[in-house]
Structures are given as structure tokens and as C-alpha cells.
Amino acid sequence: MTFDLQIDQHEVAATLWISHNVAQLRLDAEGSRQLSLWLGSCAAKCKDMGLADDVVAGITSLTFSGLNEGSKNGIVTNLQRFSLDYVPEPQIHCIRVGYWPDYGDTPWVCDALGVDFETLVALHSKNDYYVACIGFLPGFVYLGGGNTELQLPRKNIPSPRVDKGAVAIADSYTGIYPMVCPGGWHVIGHTKETVSQIDTQWKVGDLIRIEVIDS
Amino acid sequence: MGLAQIVSKYSFCTLQDRGRSGYRHLGVPGSGPMDENAWEFVNQLVGNRHNEAVLEVGMTPLTLRFEGMAKIAIVAGVGEVTINGKAQNQAVLFIKPNDELHLGQAGHFPYRYIAITGGWQGEEVLGSRSTLPSLGMKAWQKDNYLYFLPWLGEQHALEAVATYSPLPAVIPVYPGPDFAWADLGVLQEYLDSPITLDLQANRQAYGWVEKLPISKYPNRFDSVGSLPGMIQLTPSGKMFVLMRDAQTTGGYLQVLYLAPNYLSNLAQHMPGSKLRFRLVAPEKVE
């Protein structure tokens, strides 16, 4: 099923797939800060309204699970109404990140990008990040809005162990590891403020600022 | 509190209640029993009605040494059970202190379920006792203790042997969000042949050995929410069905979707066994 949505004053083509009690909305658009804001807020609203048990915002999608017959029929109408009435309200979270010249993959990253440590810290920490996606692991956050000078592909061979709280980069995203696990992203910093899945207020679209701290 | 200690060497069990709902937006999968039908049935056999946690036992043998009396039920492994070395044919069993319950290597179904009156006790995380290592919950292994409420009830046994629903001959699959990326003729031919289940099949994914011949794949695929039952296709043609603990987002094409009420049946196919699927006519789906 295809239809149009008004998102941020633009008309966006949308496709809705429904099967049994699940559905997925795909948007014909590029991932962006504004789009994530719309998706994250829409997801939260749909869940609050009881439309679905779970609504997960992707980079350009929404995935619904636990739909009932009534809510299935109302998805398109609800999305269209939401896209017209919507007023964005991102929450702002500040995380304190430590960077050290010899920590994690920092030496390799500086070398690969041809920057010194101070420049790396400046390029990475001085951005207005937004939450683009939460997934892969409970509390694993993908942050968009990073500096394009810091793009590196994922490691070919993941590191067998990444610290809980590791701040890492891959492609155009920054990731925050919520637990010790193997990881394929390049670790360049550390934060104690991982997303606690128990009482987190973070959602897709929220804004993230980095405060650089020592050790 | 009653105790049961796992004394078998290679055991790897989890506790499962119905699982967690409402946290997928934080990356927390729903979890819950691989075989929901067996879970429901085994809880009923011991009179549990309130989402009590059941022990989900993997394929390796399990020996439990009990301290305390207990009434338990076992489903999907009935042919393989002994107490103190003596073969048991009934689904509902009465355990005396110091009894050793043994469940052999899985013969027919990879997941066996042991329910106990009042449910197995354990920490709840986000409202559920379902074990999920990525939430810091550990699986149950050798030397671990399982806890249960003391049981002081009647001793007469039920005569019924737990009958377990046979596996369906053919599992229906439906078009997924990315159905259009697959060539219908090629896909139909692929699904018309038997498909072998990977030996590595686990609570996150059931992979298929045979690859789907594909001629095109997107250069870039934005992370999208994923669900149990979604069937993903990787650039190499590898297909796999997402199961109960699958991660909540993914970067692969979602070509097919398994009918939800068949996920439990799929789960109970032994790794390495052959599966048959039936594509439900695409024109019938909106």
C-alpha cells in the first residue's frame, strides 16, 4: 500500500506492509536529523495511543508489532494525521566522554584519518548529534550528525572485546556500546552514561551533546 | 525455598515466561519460549496459570539434583527421562528430596520444557524472567542452582502421557516488506524444494543451508526494525529466519515473513533437518 505523508513540510512517499499482527512503514527519503525526529516521536505516540505493543523507528522506517484488527485499519489514517499535526519536541541529553591518546583504536584512527589526537577530539565532540537508531543490542545507540571527516568503514575483523561505555565510530555514525561484547566499530572514547534500558528516556530523534572530560 | 542443582556438564538452559513486550524501541527483543505451545501445555500440566517461568532445556543432556519435594511436568522430551536411573513415561512427575532427574540428549525436538508448580523463581528484568544474556542475565549451567516454591501437595499421578503436536509437513510463508527484490519464479522454485536447517540454529536465528540465487541487492540498506518470523536475505543469498532473541534492528532485506503461529513449529525442527515451505500466494496479500 503506498500513500503520501507530509513530513516537515515535504511530501514523502510511503509504503506500508501489513501481515498478521505486524506492519512496517518505509519512507522514500534520505535519513536525516529531521526525519529521525519525526520517526522517533511518531513511534512513541503510536505506542502511547495503544496502536501497537512496540513501534521501532529505523533510519527511514517504522516497524509495528502487536497490532490488533482495529489498529491495523487505522494505521494509515493515524500516520497521516500525525504528519499534519506534528510539532517536534526533541529531548536533549548530554553525555560526558573521556578521550585518551592511547585508548582503544584511537592511535589507529588518527593515523588512518591523518589527524592528531587533539583534532580528533575536536572533530568528534563538537557536533550536534541525534539518535538515529537504537538496536543491535539492548541500549546500543547509533548517533547521526557526526563530522563527515571522521568516516571510516567498520573493521573487517571485529574486536573480540569492547568495553561497556565505549564510544566508537563506523561509516557516518557514532555508536555507544551498552555492555562488554565483541565490536566492529573503532573505539575512540568512553562514557559512563550508557543507555540504561531500565529507566532510559532516550528515543530516536533526541539530541545528544558531548562534554569532554578528563580521565 | 526448594533448590535444584544442575550437575550435568554441558547443560545450557534458560528460564522463559511469555517474555517482554514494549521495549523493542530500546533494543530489547521479546524473547519468550521457542515453542510457545509446549510452554503453555507444560504449565497447564502443573496447574500454573499466571505466566510462571518454565525451564527451557537445549539439546544436551540435563541432570538436576533436587533438594526438596516438587511436582514437575516435562514436555517434548518425555521419551528420554529418568529419575534416579529409572525410566519415566508420564508427563507429570513427583520429585522427592535428593532425587536426580535426568533428561537425555534431545532425540526428536531440540527444545524440552520443565515446568514446576508456582514456576521457577529468578530475577525479573523489565518485567520478565526470560533469560537474556544481553540484559546481564546468565544462562543456567553446571553447578547453578534453580529455585522453586516449596510444594506440599497431593501425591497421585496423572495417567496421561504428554502428547505433543506433530510438526506440520509444510510451513506457510508470506511476502515480506522486500518481497519485490526477489525474482518470483526463482523464489518459488527455491521454496518448492526441501530446505536444510543450519546446525548453528539458535534462539536468535534459524539459518538455511541452501542459498537463494539472487541477481541484485541494494548498495545501501538503512537499518530497519526487525521481528521474530521475519526472513532475511543477505547479499550472498543466505536466508535466515529471525527467532525469539533476534536483535531488534537489522541491515538486510526482509523478503519473507513466517506465519506467527508456525514459529513454534519451526523452532522444534532439529538442526540439520529438512524443512518444507509453502509461499502463500502473493496476490492474496495486500
XYZ file of C-alpha atoms in Angstrom:
501
model
C 0.000 0.000 0.000
C 1.513 3.365 -0.964
C 0.432 6.830 0.055
C 1.921 10.234 0.873
C 2.812 11.789 4.163
C 3.612 15.412 4.941
C 6.829 15.423 6.897
C 8.413 18.730 7.809
C 6.505 20.435 5.009
C 7.691 17.967 2.398
C 5.590 15.345 0.726
C 7.178 11.941 1.309
C 6.108 8.767 -0.470
C 5.427 5.937 1.944
C 4.829 2.217 1.599
C 3.052 0.185 4.266
C 3.454 -3.570 4.553
C 0.998 -5.394 6.839
C 0.958 -9.108 7.683
C -0.928 -10.818 10.527
C -0.404 -8.507 13.500
C 2.719 -6.671 12.356
C 3.404 -3.841 9.920
C 6.297 -1.840 8.515
C 6.282 1.649 7.068
C 9.089 2.506 4.646
C 9.698 6.104 3.600
C 11.166 7.118 0.279
C 13.590 9.634 1.782
C 17.171 10.038 2.962
C 17.934 9.549 6.619
C 18.309 12.893 8.382
C 18.051 14.634 11.719
C 14.565 15.941 10.910
C 13.364 12.566 9.693
C 14.633 10.790 12.810
C 12.883 13.382 14.928
C 9.603 12.688 13.131
C 10.035 8.894 13.250
C 11.035 8.733 16.916
C 8.183 10.943 18.050
C 5.679 9.169 15.821
C 6.794 5.813 17.203
C 6.382 6.998 20.796
C 2.967 8.474 20.041
C 1.680 5.325 18.306
C 2.766 3.261 21.286
C 1.232 5.682 23.812
C -2.044 5.576 21.884
C -2.107 1.802 22.194
C -1.912 1.319 18.440
C 0.779 -1.358 18.859
C 2.733 -3.111 21.622
C 6.005 -1.975 20.109
C 6.973 0.575 17.490
C 10.609 0.680 16.406
C 11.951 3.632 14.432
C 14.602 2.761 11.846
C 16.613 5.232 9.781
C 13.739 5.646 7.312
C 11.101 3.277 8.670
C 8.718 2.314 11.450
C 8.076 -1.300 12.485
C 4.897 -2.118 14.393
C 4.241 -5.303 16.364
C 1.301 -6.425 18.451
C -1.337 -4.783 16.295
C -4.989 -5.713 16.672
C -7.628 -5.675 13.902
C -8.814 -2.219 14.829
C -5.398 -0.600 14.914
C -4.374 -2.239 11.624
C -7.216 -0.470 9.848
C -6.288 2.841 11.410
C -2.531 2.947 10.769
C -2.569 4.999 7.579
C -5.104 7.495 8.924
C -3.197 7.866 12.175
C 0.112 8.387 10.383
C -1.372 10.986 8.047
C -2.999 12.831 10.917
C 0.222 12.719 12.888
C 2.216 14.053 9.956
C -0.098 17.066 9.711
C -0.456 17.836 13.419
C 3.049 17.071 14.483
C 5.167 19.548 16.439
C 8.693 18.270 17.039
C 9.951 18.161 20.611
C 13.331 16.533 20.854
C 14.831 15.956 24.240
C 18.428 16.967 24.733
C 20.818 14.665 26.557
C 24.374 15.486 27.490
C 26.940 12.747 27.844
C 30.392 13.127 29.284
C 33.030 11.415 27.204
C 36.666 10.802 28.002
C 39.211 10.627 25.199
C 42.828 9.443 25.603
C 45.593 9.249 23.002
C 46.297 5.576 23.742
C 42.753 4.321 24.371
C 41.043 1.724 22.184
C 41.553 2.298 18.473
C 42.475 5.985 18.809
C 46.087 5.668 17.585
C 44.997 3.683 14.521
C 42.111 6.055 13.767
C 44.329 9.170 13.981
C 46.761 7.503 11.640
C 44.091 6.378 9.171
C 42.477 9.824 9.068
C 45.738 11.771 9.113
C 44.772 13.864 12.163
C 46.424 14.366 15.546
C 44.713 13.454 18.820
C 43.510 16.975 19.691
C 41.967 17.376 16.241
C 40.216 14.015 16.526
C 38.688 15.026 19.869
C 37.574 18.381 18.493
C 36.096 16.904 15.306
C 34.237 14.229 17.209
C 32.997 16.061 20.298
C 31.871 19.342 18.730
C 28.840 18.022 16.850
C 25.110 18.198 17.413
C 24.356 14.509 17.363
C 20.919 12.954 17.141
C 19.752 9.430 17.949
C 19.279 7.763 14.567
C 18.522 4.234 15.742
C 18.524 2.032 18.853
C 19.080 -1.675 18.230
C 21.679 -4.408 17.643
C 21.821 -4.855 21.445
C 19.607 -3.536 24.237
C 20.634 0.087 24.617
C 23.031 0.229 21.634
C 22.642 3.735 20.271
C 23.503 4.887 16.744
C 24.181 8.640 16.665
C 23.930 10.551 13.406
C 25.103 14.077 12.651
C 28.803 13.369 13.050
C 31.592 15.121 11.203
C 31.998 13.735 7.692
C 35.777 13.954 8.038
C 35.627 11.099 10.536
C 34.139 8.432 8.287
C 35.764 5.026 8.441
C 34.323 1.688 7.364
C 33.698 -0.987 10.007
C 36.603 -3.252 10.937
C 36.930 -6.326 8.742
C 37.536 -8.409 11.835
C 35.632 -7.224 14.909
C 37.497 -6.767 18.153
C 36.650 -9.702 20.445
C 36.023 -7.378 23.353
C 34.820 -3.798 23.604
C 34.347 -2.006 26.960
C 30.937 -1.172 28.336
C 30.534 2.527 27.581
C 32.905 2.504 24.624
C 32.227 5.324 22.181
C 33.030 4.155 18.668
C 32.741 5.265 15.049
C 31.852 3.454 11.810
C 30.539 4.763 8.481
C 28.816 8.032 9.308
C 27.661 7.025 12.794
C 28.910 7.079 16.368
C 27.871 4.107 18.477
C 27.779 3.713 22.249
C 28.272 0.141 23.458
C 25.953 -0.629 26.416
C 27.846 -3.713 27.569
C 31.048 -5.686 27.111
C 30.776 -7.535 23.796
C 32.602 -8.098 20.516
C 32.526 -4.986 18.353
C 33.360 -3.980 14.798
C 33.383 -0.203 15.304
C 36.505 1.893 16.035
C 36.677 2.792 19.713
C 37.846 6.367 20.318
C 36.376 7.297 23.705
C 34.460 6.185 26.750
C 31.343 7.345 28.605
C 29.836 6.232 31.887
C 26.432 7.327 30.622
C 25.317 4.297 28.681
C 21.647 3.981 27.945
C 20.204 2.039 30.823
C 17.429 0.074 29.295
C 15.548 0.139 32.529
C 14.925 3.830 33.006
C 16.071 5.469 29.839
C 14.377 8.483 28.409
C 16.320 8.282 25.158
C 14.457 7.836 21.915
C 15.146 8.153 18.219
C 15.288 11.831 17.276
C 16.633 13.066 20.611
C 19.655 15.365 20.527
C 22.950 14.395 22.107
C 25.750 16.744 23.143
C 29.178 15.612 24.186
C 31.039 17.168 27.103
C 34.714 16.269 27.061
C 36.058 15.201 30.419
C 39.491 14.181 31.655
C 40.162 10.540 32.549
C 12.605 -22.301 49.016
C 13.292 -25.545 47.140
C 16.548 -25.962 45.239
C 17.593 -27.988 42.226
C 21.218 -28.042 41.166
C 22.374 -28.637 37.614
C 25.030 -31.341 37.828
C 25.384 -32.208 34.153
C 28.469 -30.886 32.412
C 27.338 -29.289 29.146
C 23.916 -28.057 30.087
C 22.765 -24.695 28.815
C 19.229 -23.789 29.857
C 17.207 -20.627 30.075
C 14.136 -19.619 32.051
C 11.276 -18.466 29.895
C 7.976 -16.869 30.715
C 5.957 -15.163 27.971
C 8.736 -12.603 27.571
C 8.968 -8.831 27.345
C 6.688 -6.629 25.356
C 7.042 -2.892 24.821
C 10.830 -2.493 24.907
C 11.826 -3.156 21.325
C 12.422 0.578 20.827
C 15.310 0.252 23.312
C 16.787 -2.721 21.506
C 15.261 -5.347 23.813
C 13.787 -8.326 21.947
C 10.611 -10.050 23.173
C 12.302 -13.391 23.973
C 9.907 -15.992 25.440
C 9.820 -19.745 24.735
C 10.976 -21.018 21.345
C 7.963 -23.339 21.413
C 5.008 -21.417 22.821
C 2.650 -24.389 22.506
C 4.867 -26.651 24.605
C 5.320 -23.859 27.150
C 1.577 -23.336 27.510
C 0.901 -27.065 27.751
C 3.615 -27.859 30.304
C 2.496 -25.028 32.592
C -1.088 -26.265 32.419
C 0.018 -29.760 33.431
C 1.237 -28.467 36.796
C -1.698 -26.102 37.239
C 0.206 -22.882 36.511
C -1.954 -20.115 35.051
C -0.102 -16.877 35.700
C 2.838 -16.662 33.317
C 5.072 -18.832 35.507
C 8.653 -19.290 34.303
C 9.479 -22.633 32.694
C 12.957 -24.131 32.242
C 13.775 -24.312 28.543
C 16.306 -27.100 28.065
C 18.500 -27.235 24.969
C 19.648 -30.342 23.155
C 22.346 -31.506 25.552
C 21.547 -33.865 28.444
C 20.414 -32.352 31.747
C 20.723 -33.777 35.243
C 19.014 -31.950 38.103
C 19.585 -32.892 41.735
C 16.631 -31.763 43.820
C 16.667 -30.636 47.441
C 13.011 -30.591 48.429
C 9.788 -32.058 47.138
C 8.398 -30.922 43.827
C 5.709 -31.557 41.261
C 7.041 -31.018 37.760
C 5.967 -31.646 34.198
C 8.137 -32.282 31.169
C 7.084 -31.821 27.569
C 8.845 -32.585 24.295
C 11.331 -34.899 25.975
C 9.138 -37.482 27.598
C 10.839 -40.465 25.984
C 14.203 -39.533 27.455
C 13.504 -39.064 31.172
C 14.755 -40.971 34.231
C 14.542 -40.364 37.978
C 17.408 -41.980 39.879
C 18.089 -44.047 36.782
C 14.521 -45.354 36.422
C 12.702 -44.554 33.159
C 9.644 -42.294 33.441
C 6.751 -42.369 30.961
C 4.465 -39.767 32.401
C 4.478 -36.074 31.781
C 3.751 -35.102 35.400
C 6.344 -36.314 37.905
C 6.606 -36.135 41.675
C 10.090 -35.433 42.971
C 11.335 -36.398 46.444
C 14.304 -34.785 48.188
C 17.658 -35.977 46.764
C 16.033 -37.319 43.596
C 18.137 -36.948 40.469
C 16.160 -36.142 37.362
C 17.889 -36.862 34.080
C 16.888 -35.750 30.611
C 18.882 -37.379 27.805
C 20.260 -35.861 24.614
C 17.377 -34.480 22.541
C 16.051 -37.073 20.129
C 13.093 -35.511 18.341
C 12.746 -31.918 19.418
C 15.625 -29.552 20.204
C 13.734 -27.732 22.983
C 12.421 -29.526 26.071
C 10.395 -27.795 28.775
C 10.262 -28.442 32.501
C 7.518 -26.680 34.449
C 7.237 -26.693 38.240
C 4.260 -25.702 40.418
C 4.477 -21.975 41.105
C 7.107 -21.560 38.414
C 10.895 -21.470 38.645
C 11.975 -18.444 40.652
C 14.576 -15.983 39.452
C 15.237 -12.279 38.909
C 12.885 -10.330 36.725
C 14.354 -7.797 34.326
C 11.946 -5.415 32.604
C 9.022 -7.406 33.945
C 10.097 -10.856 32.741
C 12.171 -13.800 33.947
C 13.083 -14.781 30.380
C 16.852 -15.185 30.359
C 18.574 -12.753 28.017
C 22.377 -12.501 28.302
C 22.439 -9.036 26.744
C 20.418 -7.807 29.721
C 23.059 -9.196 32.076
C 21.062 -12.347 32.822
C 23.074 -15.555 32.812
C 22.001 -18.847 31.269
C 21.732 -21.812 33.660
C 24.688 -24.157 33.554
C 26.580 -26.760 35.572
C 26.655 -26.104 39.329
C 23.972 -23.389 39.099
C 21.016 -23.646 41.464
C 17.431 -23.267 40.331
C 14.905 -22.117 42.924
C 11.289 -23.063 43.358
C 8.484 -22.599 45.865
C 8.092 -25.480 48.324
C 5.401 -27.955 47.291
C 3.342 -29.824 49.841
C 0.539 -31.098 47.659
C -1.059 -34.416 46.843
C 0.881 -37.416 45.515
C -1.391 -39.101 42.980
C -0.099 -39.070 39.439
C -1.899 -38.168 36.250
C -2.056 -41.103 33.889
C -1.792 -39.141 30.658
C 1.391 -39.167 28.663
C 2.057 -35.704 27.314
C 1.040 -35.824 23.693
C 2.855 -33.335 21.618
C 1.506 -31.844 18.404
C 3.239 -33.288 15.376
C 5.280 -30.936 13.259
C 3.450 -29.625 10.216
C 4.502 -31.103 6.890
C 4.722 -27.690 5.271
C 5.199 -24.242 6.831
C 3.455 -21.293 5.168
C 5.478 -18.162 4.452
C 4.162 -14.799 3.299
C 5.701 -11.963 1.293
C 7.823 -9.640 3.461
C 8.433 -5.885 3.050
C 11.212 -6.524 0.483
C 9.437 -9.271 -1.431
C 9.786 -7.335 -4.698
C 13.594 -7.699 -4.591
C 13.379 -11.449 -5.156
C 12.582 -12.909 -8.562
C 9.240 -14.633 -8.006
C 9.983 -17.589 -10.278
C 13.373 -18.222 -8.682
C 11.922 -17.856 -5.182
C 9.035 -20.209 -5.942
C 11.426 -22.859 -7.275
C 13.679 -22.429 -4.247
C 10.774 -22.873 -1.820
C 9.403 -25.857 -3.740
C 12.497 -27.848 -2.752
C 13.371 -29.091 0.740
C 15.496 -26.653 2.731
C 18.055 -27.768 5.324
C 18.240 -26.095 8.724
C 21.709 -24.869 9.752
C 23.472 -26.736 12.525
C 24.050 -23.350 14.212
C 20.309 -22.685 14.580
C 19.783 -20.899 17.903
C 17.439 -18.573 19.812
C 18.438 -15.648 17.601
C 18.181 -17.110 14.126
C 17.489 -20.275 12.164
C 19.622 -20.158 9.024
C 19.024 -22.178 5.861
C 21.900 -24.081 4.292
C 20.761 -23.702 0.682
C 21.215 -20.194 -0.702
C 18.690 -18.313 -2.795
C 20.083 -17.448 -6.232
C 19.934 -13.633 -6.437
C 20.982 -11.243 -9.160
C 20.502 -7.896 -7.432
C 20.859 -6.385 -3.972
C 20.682 -2.740 -2.827
C 24.054 -0.963 -2.456
C 22.970 0.509 0.805
C 20.241 -0.606 3.147
C 19.210 1.651 6.026
C 18.804 -0.081 9.394
C 15.211 -1.161 9.757
C 13.262 -2.690 12.632
C 13.163 -6.473 12.577
C 10.791 -9.011 14.165
C 10.713 -12.712 15.034
C 9.423 -14.545 11.985
C 10.965 -12.097 9.524
C 13.036 -13.997 6.939
C 16.146 -12.071 5.909
C 18.289 -12.372 2.805
C 21.946 -11.378 2.837
C 23.936 -10.235 -0.221
C 25.422 -13.737 -0.538
C 21.973 -15.319 -0.877
C 21.939 -16.685 2.662
C 18.454 -16.854 4.165
C 17.612 -16.949 7.836
C 14.517 -16.749 9.989
C 14.700 -14.407 12.958
C 13.741 -16.153 16.208
C 12.732 -15.015 19.706
C 16.028 -13.349 20.807
C 16.870 -11.801 17.433
C 18.190 -8.263 17.556
C 15.554 -5.616 17.058
C 17.104 -3.827 14.078
C 18.849 -5.196 11.017
C 20.505 -4.208 7.797
C 19.330 -6.980 5.450
C 16.454 -7.362 3.006
C 13.321 -8.765 4.629
C 11.991 -10.912 1.818
C 9.521 -13.229 3.537
C 7.541 -13.450 6.757
C 6.714 -16.658 8.585
C 3.150 -17.106 9.831
C 3.448 -16.303 13.583
C 1.618 -19.378 14.795
C 4.151 -21.549 12.946
C 7.262 -20.067 14.535
C 6.967 -22.522 17.427
C 6.737 -25.435 14.987
C 9.793 -24.229 13.080
C 11.715 -23.911 16.341
C 11.220 -27.593 17.112
C 12.936 -28.855 13.969
C 16.302 -30.400 14.732
C 19.357 -28.600 13.295
C 20.361 -30.313 10.069
C 16.809 -31.493 9.360
C 14.853 -30.728 6.209
C 12.051 -28.178 6.090
C 9.267 -27.654 3.585
C 7.789 -24.233 2.999
C 4.799 -23.008 1.039
C 4.636 -19.477 -0.293
C 1.156 -18.102 0.314
C 0.004 -16.588 -2.985
C 1.372 -13.031 -3.150
C -1.738 -11.674 -4.864
C -3.801 -12.588 -1.799
C -1.818 -10.244 0.451
C -2.389 -6.508 0.372
